[in-house]
Amino acid sequence: MTQARGSTRRPAAARPTAKAVLPVLLVAVVVFAELIEDGMIWLPLLVAGPALAATTNRPRGVLLVGFLALVFGSILGARADVPDGELAAVLAGLLAVTLASDLASALRARRERVLAAVRSVAEAAQHALLRPVPETVGPFRVAVRYSAAAAEARIGGDLYALISTPYGIRMIVGDVRGKGLPAVGTAALVLGVFREAAHDEPDLVAVVDRIERSLERNLDCDDFVTAVVAGYPGAGRLELVNCGHAPPLLVRAAGDVVPVEPADPAPPLGLRALSGQTPGLQALTFADGDQLLFYTDGVTEARDRDRAFYPLAEGLARHASDEPDRTLTALHTELLAHVGGRLDDDAALLLLHKPAHDTGLPLRGRVRPAKDRV
């Protein structure tokens, strides 16, 4: 909300915070202690005021705290009849600490500006790389959650995309070997090739082949990308090509959660030349009311203090609902609570939900084992 013209209200960033007031309170405490006891017992502690201000205030605030400390130090020294030489030494030390603290505050403010600029560039790169996924795509409702391990950069090596093509809805969820900024280039390459091939190739396996050929030309020999490429050509049929990635979790309308294990396991993208194995197409019935969760190993390999992995399937069974965004919000919150607030690896979640038609009757059906769904 924009600020009204002529308003006297200061921006939130300009208002004094509790941390900014702490150095002044510290100076006040020292002054009060010195008033109780005569002499120079507490007077040298005035230097703690500007020193603390260097970590909480801007340079002008540091100078203000230092000025207050110098004024009160002079008054208290004269009141206690402190010898001129001793008082001058204390005040000189206080002045030196104030100037050093002011310099430290200026350097800290400069680093904060640089970090803000880096974050701004990283956010722009993330929006270009991981384009926002709309809440509704074709017949699906979609939700995405993404957390980068490189918290200051806000981007990492996990990737996802969901687009509408002449051949139906197509999507990819993948994980580049490594994490942080070094993996961003590979993720950009994979997503760029996927977006082009998904519109050009009628066969989903051909889309994967295009990505594989591009990675063979551009990746180092020890780099690779695990990924699941999926397509929905229509008529309740979902196609999957799993290249060394974690199996998606299928939630049937009845509420059962089943991992979709690949019928023909294939190596990660970029490693086909080493194994000579080509991926196969897996077909899956995807009816009204069904949901499919794609994720990266940053989710399933997240550990708590006891080194226990996060149980994603159980969490999905607890939080599954008809609102994909609500489901992923609950999962993401529970995941962060499991690890104590911060992930050690990039993590991505993409939930696909095909809403049930309003027939007035509840959907029911028998859930077959994943290995029988072909």
Coordinates of C-alpha atoms in Angstrom, one line a residue:
M1 CA 0.0 0.0 0.0
T2 CA 1.4 3.4 -1.0
Q3 CA 1.9 6.1 1.6
A4 CA -0.5 9.0 1.4
R5 CA 1.1 12.3 0.2
G6 CA 1.9 14.7 3.1
S7 CA 1.8 11.9 5.7
T8 CA 4.1 12.4 8.6
R9 CA 4.4 8.7 9.2
R10 CA 7.9 7.4 8.8
P11 CA 8.7 4.3 6.8
A12 CA 9.1 1.1 8.8
A13 CA 12.8 1.0 8.0
A14 CA 13.3 4.5 9.5
R15 CA 11.6 3.9 12.8
P16 CA 13.8 3.1 15.8
T17 CA 13.8 -0.6 16.7
A18 CA 14.4 -2.2 20.1
K19 CA 17.9 -3.2 18.9
A20 CA 18.8 0.4 17.9
V21 CA 17.8 1.7 21.4
L22 CA 19.8 -0.9 23.3
P23 CA 23.2 1.0 23.0
V24 CA 21.5 4.1 24.5
L25 CA 20.0 2.0 27.3
L26 CA 23.4 0.5 28.0
V27 CA 24.9 4.0 28.3
A28 CA 22.1 5.0 30.7
V29 CA 22.8 1.9 32.8
V30 CA 26.5 2.8 33.1
V31 CA 25.6 6.4 34.0
F32 CA 23.2 5.2 36.7
A33 CA 25.7 2.8 38.2
E34 CA 28.3 5.6 38.2
L35 CA 25.9 7.9 40.0
I36 CA 25.5 5.4 42.8
E37 CA 29.2 4.8 43.3
D38 CA 31.7 7.6 43.1
G39 CA 35.0 7.2 41.3
M40 CA 35.9 5.6 38.0
I41 CA 34.5 2.1 38.7
W42 CA 32.0 2.1 35.9
L43 CA 33.1 5.0 33.7
P44 CA 35.3 3.0 31.3
L45 CA 32.3 0.8 30.5
L46 CA 30.8 3.7 28.5
V47 CA 32.8 2.4 25.5
A48 CA 30.3 -0.6 25.3
G49 CA 27.6 1.8 24.1
P50 CA 29.2 2.8 20.7
A51 CA 30.7 -0.7 20.3
L52 CA 27.2 -2.3 20.6
A53 CA 25.8 0.4 18.3
A54 CA 28.1 -0.7 15.5
T55 CA 26.1 -3.9 15.3
T56 CA 22.6 -2.4 15.5
N57 CA 22.8 1.2 14.2
R58 CA 23.8 3.1 11.1
P59 CA 27.0 5.3 11.3
R60 CA 25.0 8.4 12.3
G61 CA 23.4 6.4 15.2
V62 CA 26.9 5.2 16.3
L63 CA 28.2 8.8 16.4
L64 CA 25.1 9.9 18.4
V65 CA 25.7 7.1 21.0
G66 CA 29.4 8.0 21.2
F67 CA 28.6 11.7 21.6
L68 CA 26.2 10.9 24.5
A69 CA 28.8 8.7 26.1
L70 CA 31.4 11.4 25.8
V71 CA 29.1 14.1 27.3
F72 CA 28.1 11.9 30.2
G73 CA 31.6 10.7 30.7
S74 CA 32.9 14.3 31.0
I75 CA 30.1 15.3 33.4
L76 CA 30.6 12.2 35.6
G77 CA 34.4 12.6 35.6
A78 CA 34.1 16.2 36.7
R79 CA 31.5 15.3 39.3
A80 CA 33.7 12.7 40.9
D81 CA 36.9 14.9 40.8
V82 CA 38.7 12.4 38.6
P83 CA 42.2 13.6 37.9
D84 CA 42.5 15.3 34.5
G85 CA 45.0 12.9 33.1
E86 CA 42.9 9.8 33.9
L87 CA 39.7 11.4 32.6
A88 CA 41.4 12.4 29.4
A89 CA 42.7 8.8 28.9
V90 CA 39.2 7.4 29.4
L91 CA 37.6 10.0 27.1
A92 CA 40.3 9.4 24.4
G93 CA 39.7 5.7 24.5
L94 CA 35.9 6.3 24.3
L95 CA 36.5 8.6 21.2
A96 CA 38.7 6.0 19.6
V97 CA 36.1 3.2 20.1
T98 CA 33.4 5.5 18.7
L99 CA 35.3 6.2 15.5
A100 CA 36.2 2.6 15.0
S101 CA 32.6 1.5 15.7
D102 CA 31.4 4.1 13.2
L103 CA 33.7 2.7 10.5
A104 CA 32.5 -0.8 11.3
S105 CA 28.9 0.3 11.0
A106 CA 29.6 1.9 7.6
L107 CA 31.2 -1.3 6.4
R108 CA 28.3 -3.4 7.7
A109 CA 25.8 -1.1 5.9
R110 CA 27.8 -1.4 2.7
R111 CA 27.8 -5.2 2.9
E112 CA 24.0 -5.1 3.6
R113 CA 23.5 -3.1 0.4
V114 CA 25.6 -5.5 -1.6
L115 CA 23.7 -8.4 -0.2
A116 CA 20.4 -6.8 -1.0
A117 CA 21.6 -6.2 -4.6
V118 CA 22.7 -9.9 -4.9
R119 CA 19.4 -11.0 -3.6
S120 CA 17.5 -8.8 -6.0
V121 CA 19.5 -10.3 -8.9
A122 CA 19.0 -13.8 -7.6
E123 CA 15.3 -13.3 -7.4
A124 CA 15.2 -12.0 -10.9
A125 CA 17.2 -15.0 -12.0
Q126 CA 14.8 -17.3 -10.2
H127 CA 11.8 -15.8 -11.8
A128 CA 13.4 -16.2 -15.2
L129 CA 14.6 -19.7 -14.5
L130 CA 11.6 -21.1 -12.4
R131 CA 8.7 -19.2 -13.9
P132 CA 5.6 -18.9 -11.7
V133 CA 3.2 -21.8 -12.2
P134 CA -0.4 -20.7 -12.5
E135 CA -2.9 -22.2 -10.0
T136 CA -4.9 -23.7 -12.8
V137 CA -3.4 -25.3 -15.9
G138 CA -5.8 -27.1 -18.3
P139 CA -7.9 -29.5 -16.2
F140 CA -5.5 -29.3 -13.2
R141 CA -5.1 -27.3 -10.1
V142 CA -1.4 -26.9 -9.3
A143 CA 0.7 -25.7 -6.3
V144 CA 4.5 -25.4 -5.9
R145 CA 6.8 -24.9 -3.0
Y146 CA 10.6 -24.3 -3.4
S147 CA 13.4 -23.8 -0.9
A148 CA 17.0 -23.2 -1.9
A149 CA 19.8 -24.4 0.4
A150 CA 21.8 -21.3 -0.5
A151 CA 19.5 -19.1 1.5
E152 CA 21.3 -15.9 0.7
A153 CA 21.0 -16.6 -3.1
R154 CA 17.5 -17.9 -3.0
I155 CA 18.1 -20.1 -6.0
G156 CA 19.5 -23.6 -6.3
G157 CA 19.8 -26.7 -8.4
D158 CA 16.3 -28.0 -8.2
L159 CA 14.1 -27.3 -11.2
Y160 CA 10.5 -27.6 -12.3
A161 CA 8.2 -26.4 -15.1
L162 CA 4.7 -27.0 -16.2
I163 CA 3.4 -25.8 -19.6
S164 CA 0.5 -26.3 -22.0
T165 CA 1.5 -27.6 -25.4
P166 CA -0.2 -28.8 -28.6
Y167 CA 0.3 -32.3 -27.1
G168 CA -1.3 -31.6 -23.8
I169 CA 0.0 -30.5 -20.4
R170 CA 3.7 -31.4 -19.9
M171 CA 5.9 -30.9 -16.9
I172 CA 9.3 -31.7 -15.5
V173 CA 10.7 -31.9 -12.0
G174 CA 14.4 -32.5 -11.5
D175 CA 17.5 -32.2 -9.4
V176 CA 20.9 -31.1 -10.7
R177 CA 23.9 -32.8 -9.1
G178 CA 25.2 -30.3 -6.5
K179 CA 23.4 -27.3 -5.1
G180 CA 23.5 -23.5 -5.0
L181 CA 24.7 -21.2 -7.8
P182 CA 27.0 -23.7 -9.5
A183 CA 24.0 -25.8 -10.4
V184 CA 21.9 -23.0 -11.7
G185 CA 23.5 -23.0 -15.2
T186 CA 22.7 -26.7 -15.7
A187 CA 19.1 -26.2 -14.4
A188 CA 18.7 -23.3 -16.9
L189 CA 19.9 -25.5 -19.7
V190 CA 17.5 -28.4 -18.9
L191 CA 14.5 -26.1 -18.6
G192 CA 15.3 -24.3 -21.8
V193 CA 15.6 -27.5 -23.8
F194 CA 12.5 -28.9 -22.1
R195 CA 10.3 -25.9 -23.0
E196 CA 11.4 -26.0 -26.6
A197 CA 11.1 -29.8 -27.0
A198 CA 7.8 -30.0 -25.2
H199 CA 6.2 -27.9 -27.9
D200 CA 8.0 -29.6 -30.8
E201 CA 8.0 -33.3 -30.0
P202 CA 4.7 -35.3 -30.1
D203 CA 6.4 -38.2 -28.2
L204 CA 7.3 -37.6 -24.5
V205 CA 10.3 -39.9 -24.8
A206 CA 11.6 -37.7 -27.7
V207 CA 11.4 -34.7 -25.3
V208 CA 13.7 -36.6 -22.9
D209 CA 16.0 -37.5 -25.8
R210 CA 16.4 -33.9 -26.7
I211 CA 17.4 -33.0 -23.2
E212 CA 19.8 -35.9 -23.0
R213 CA 21.6 -34.9 -26.2
S214 CA 22.0 -31.3 -25.0
L215 CA 23.4 -32.4 -21.7
E216 CA 25.9 -34.8 -23.4
R217 CA 27.3 -31.8 -25.3
N218 CA 27.4 -29.4 -22.4
L219 CA 27.9 -31.3 -19.1
D220 CA 31.1 -32.5 -17.6
C221 CA 31.6 -36.2 -17.3
D222 CA 30.7 -36.3 -13.6
D223 CA 27.6 -34.1 -13.8
F224 CA 24.1 -35.3 -14.2
V225 CA 20.4 -34.5 -13.6
T226 CA 17.7 -36.7 -12.1
A227 CA 14.3 -35.9 -13.5
V228 CA 10.7 -37.0 -14.0
V229 CA 9.1 -35.8 -17.2
A230 CA 5.4 -36.1 -17.4
G231 CA 2.6 -35.4 -19.9
Y232 CA -1.1 -35.5 -19.9
P233 CA -2.4 -36.0 -23.5
G234 CA -5.9 -36.2 -22.2
A235 CA -8.6 -38.8 -21.6
G236 CA -7.5 -39.5 -18.0
R237 CA -4.1 -40.8 -19.1
L238 CA -0.8 -39.6 -17.6
E239 CA 2.5 -40.4 -19.1
L240 CA 5.8 -40.5 -17.1
V241 CA 9.4 -40.9 -18.0
N242 CA 11.6 -41.3 -14.9
C243 CA 15.3 -40.7 -15.2
G244 CA 16.8 -41.8 -11.9
H245 CA 14.5 -39.6 -9.9
A246 CA 12.5 -40.2 -6.8
P247 CA 9.1 -41.8 -7.6
P248 CA 6.1 -39.4 -7.5
L249 CA 3.5 -40.1 -5.0
L250 CA 0.0 -40.8 -6.3
V251 CA -3.0 -39.9 -4.1
R252 CA -6.2 -41.6 -5.3
A253 CA -9.6 -40.0 -4.7
A254 CA -10.1 -42.5 -1.9
G255 CA -7.1 -41.1 -0.1
D256 CA -4.6 -43.9 -0.6
V257 CA -1.0 -42.7 -1.2
V258 CA 1.2 -44.9 -3.5
P259 CA 4.6 -44.3 -4.9
V260 CA 4.7 -44.6 -8.7
E261 CA 7.8 -46.7 -9.1
P262 CA 9.3 -46.7 -12.7
A263 CA 8.5 -49.8 -14.6
D264 CA 11.8 -49.5 -16.6
P265 CA 14.3 -47.6 -14.4
A266 CA 16.6 -45.4 -16.4
P267 CA 19.8 -43.6 -15.5
P268 CA 19.8 -39.9 -14.8
L269 CA 20.0 -37.4 -17.6
G270 CA 23.6 -37.0 -18.8
L271 CA 24.7 -40.5 -18.0
R272 CA 22.9 -42.5 -20.8
A273 CA 26.2 -42.9 -22.7
L274 CA 27.7 -44.7 -19.8
S275 CA 24.9 -47.3 -19.4
G276 CA 23.5 -47.4 -22.9
Q277 CA 20.0 -47.8 -21.4
T278 CA 17.2 -45.8 -22.8
P279 CA 14.2 -44.7 -20.7
G280 CA 10.7 -46.1 -21.2
L281 CA 7.3 -44.5 -21.2
Q282 CA 5.0 -45.4 -18.3
A283 CA 1.3 -44.8 -18.6
L284 CA -0.8 -44.1 -15.5
T285 CA -4.6 -43.8 -15.1
F286 CA -5.3 -40.3 -13.7
A287 CA -9.0 -39.9 -12.9
D288 CA -11.0 -37.1 -11.4
G289 CA -10.1 -36.5 -7.8
D290 CA -6.6 -38.0 -8.2
Q291 CA -3.4 -36.1 -7.2
L292 CA 0.2 -36.6 -8.0
L293 CA 3.1 -35.1 -5.9
F294 CA 6.5 -34.6 -7.6
Y295 CA 9.4 -33.8 -5.3
T296 CA 13.2 -33.7 -5.0
D297 CA 15.5 -35.6 -2.6
G298 CA 15.9 -32.4 -0.5
V299 CA 12.5 -33.3 0.9
T300 CA 12.9 -37.0 1.5
E301 CA 16.5 -36.8 2.7
A302 CA 15.8 -34.0 5.2
R303 CA 16.7 -35.3 8.7
D304 CA 15.8 -34.3 12.2
R305 CA 18.1 -34.1 15.2
D306 CA 17.9 -37.9 15.6
R307 CA 19.0 -38.3 11.9
A308 CA 15.6 -39.6 10.9
F309 CA 14.4 -38.9 7.4
Y310 CA 11.2 -36.9 6.8
P311 CA 8.3 -39.3 6.1
L312 CA 6.9 -37.6 3.0
A313 CA 4.3 -40.3 2.2
E314 CA 2.9 -40.3 5.7
G315 CA 2.9 -36.5 5.7
L316 CA 1.0 -36.4 2.4
A317 CA -1.5 -38.8 3.7
R318 CA -2.1 -36.6 6.7
H319 CA -2.4 -33.3 4.9
A320 CA -3.9 -34.3 1.5
S321 CA -6.9 -32.1 0.7
D322 CA -8.8 -30.7 -2.4
E323 CA -6.8 -27.5 -2.1
P324 CA -3.2 -28.1 -3.5
D325 CA -1.9 -24.9 -2.0
R326 CA -3.2 -25.8 1.4
T327 CA -1.7 -29.3 1.2
L328 CA 1.8 -28.0 0.2
T329 CA 1.7 -25.3 2.8
A330 CA 1.1 -27.9 5.5
L331 CA 3.7 -30.2 4.1
H332 CA 6.3 -27.5 3.9
T333 CA 5.6 -26.2 7.4
E334 CA 5.9 -29.8 8.7
L335 CA 9.1 -30.3 6.8
L336 CA 10.8 -27.2 8.2
A337 CA 9.7 -28.2 11.7
H338 CA 11.2 -31.6 11.1
V339 CA 14.7 -30.2 10.3
G340 CA 14.5 -27.4 12.9
G341 CA 13.9 -24.5 10.5
R342 CA 16.5 -24.8 7.8
L343 CA 17.1 -27.3 5.0
D344 CA 20.6 -28.5 4.1
D345 CA 19.6 -29.2 0.4
D346 CA 17.5 -27.6 -2.2
A347 CA 13.9 -28.9 -2.0
A348 CA 11.0 -28.6 -4.5
L349 CA 7.4 -29.8 -4.3
L350 CA 4.9 -29.7 -7.1
L351 CA 1.4 -31.0 -6.6
L352 CA -1.0 -31.8 -9.4
H353 CA -4.7 -32.2 -8.7
K354 CA -7.4 -33.2 -11.1
P355 CA -10.6 -31.9 -9.5
A356 CA -13.6 -34.3 -9.4
H357 CA -16.7 -33.3 -11.3
D358 CA -19.6 -32.4 -9.1
T359 CA -21.8 -35.4 -9.6
G360 CA -23.4 -35.3 -6.2
L361 CA -21.8 -38.7 -5.3
P362 CA -18.6 -39.4 -3.5
L363 CA -15.8 -40.9 -5.5
R364 CA -14.8 -44.4 -4.5
G365 CA -12.5 -47.0 -6.0
R366 CA -10.1 -49.7 -5.4
V367 CA -6.4 -48.7 -5.4
R368 CA -4.2 -51.2 -7.2
P369 CA -0.5 -51.6 -6.3
A370 CA 1.8 -49.3 -8.2
K371 CA 3.5 -52.1 -10.1
D372 CA 0.1 -53.1 -11.7
R373 CA -0.6 -49.6 -13.1
V374 CA 0.8 -49.6 -16.6

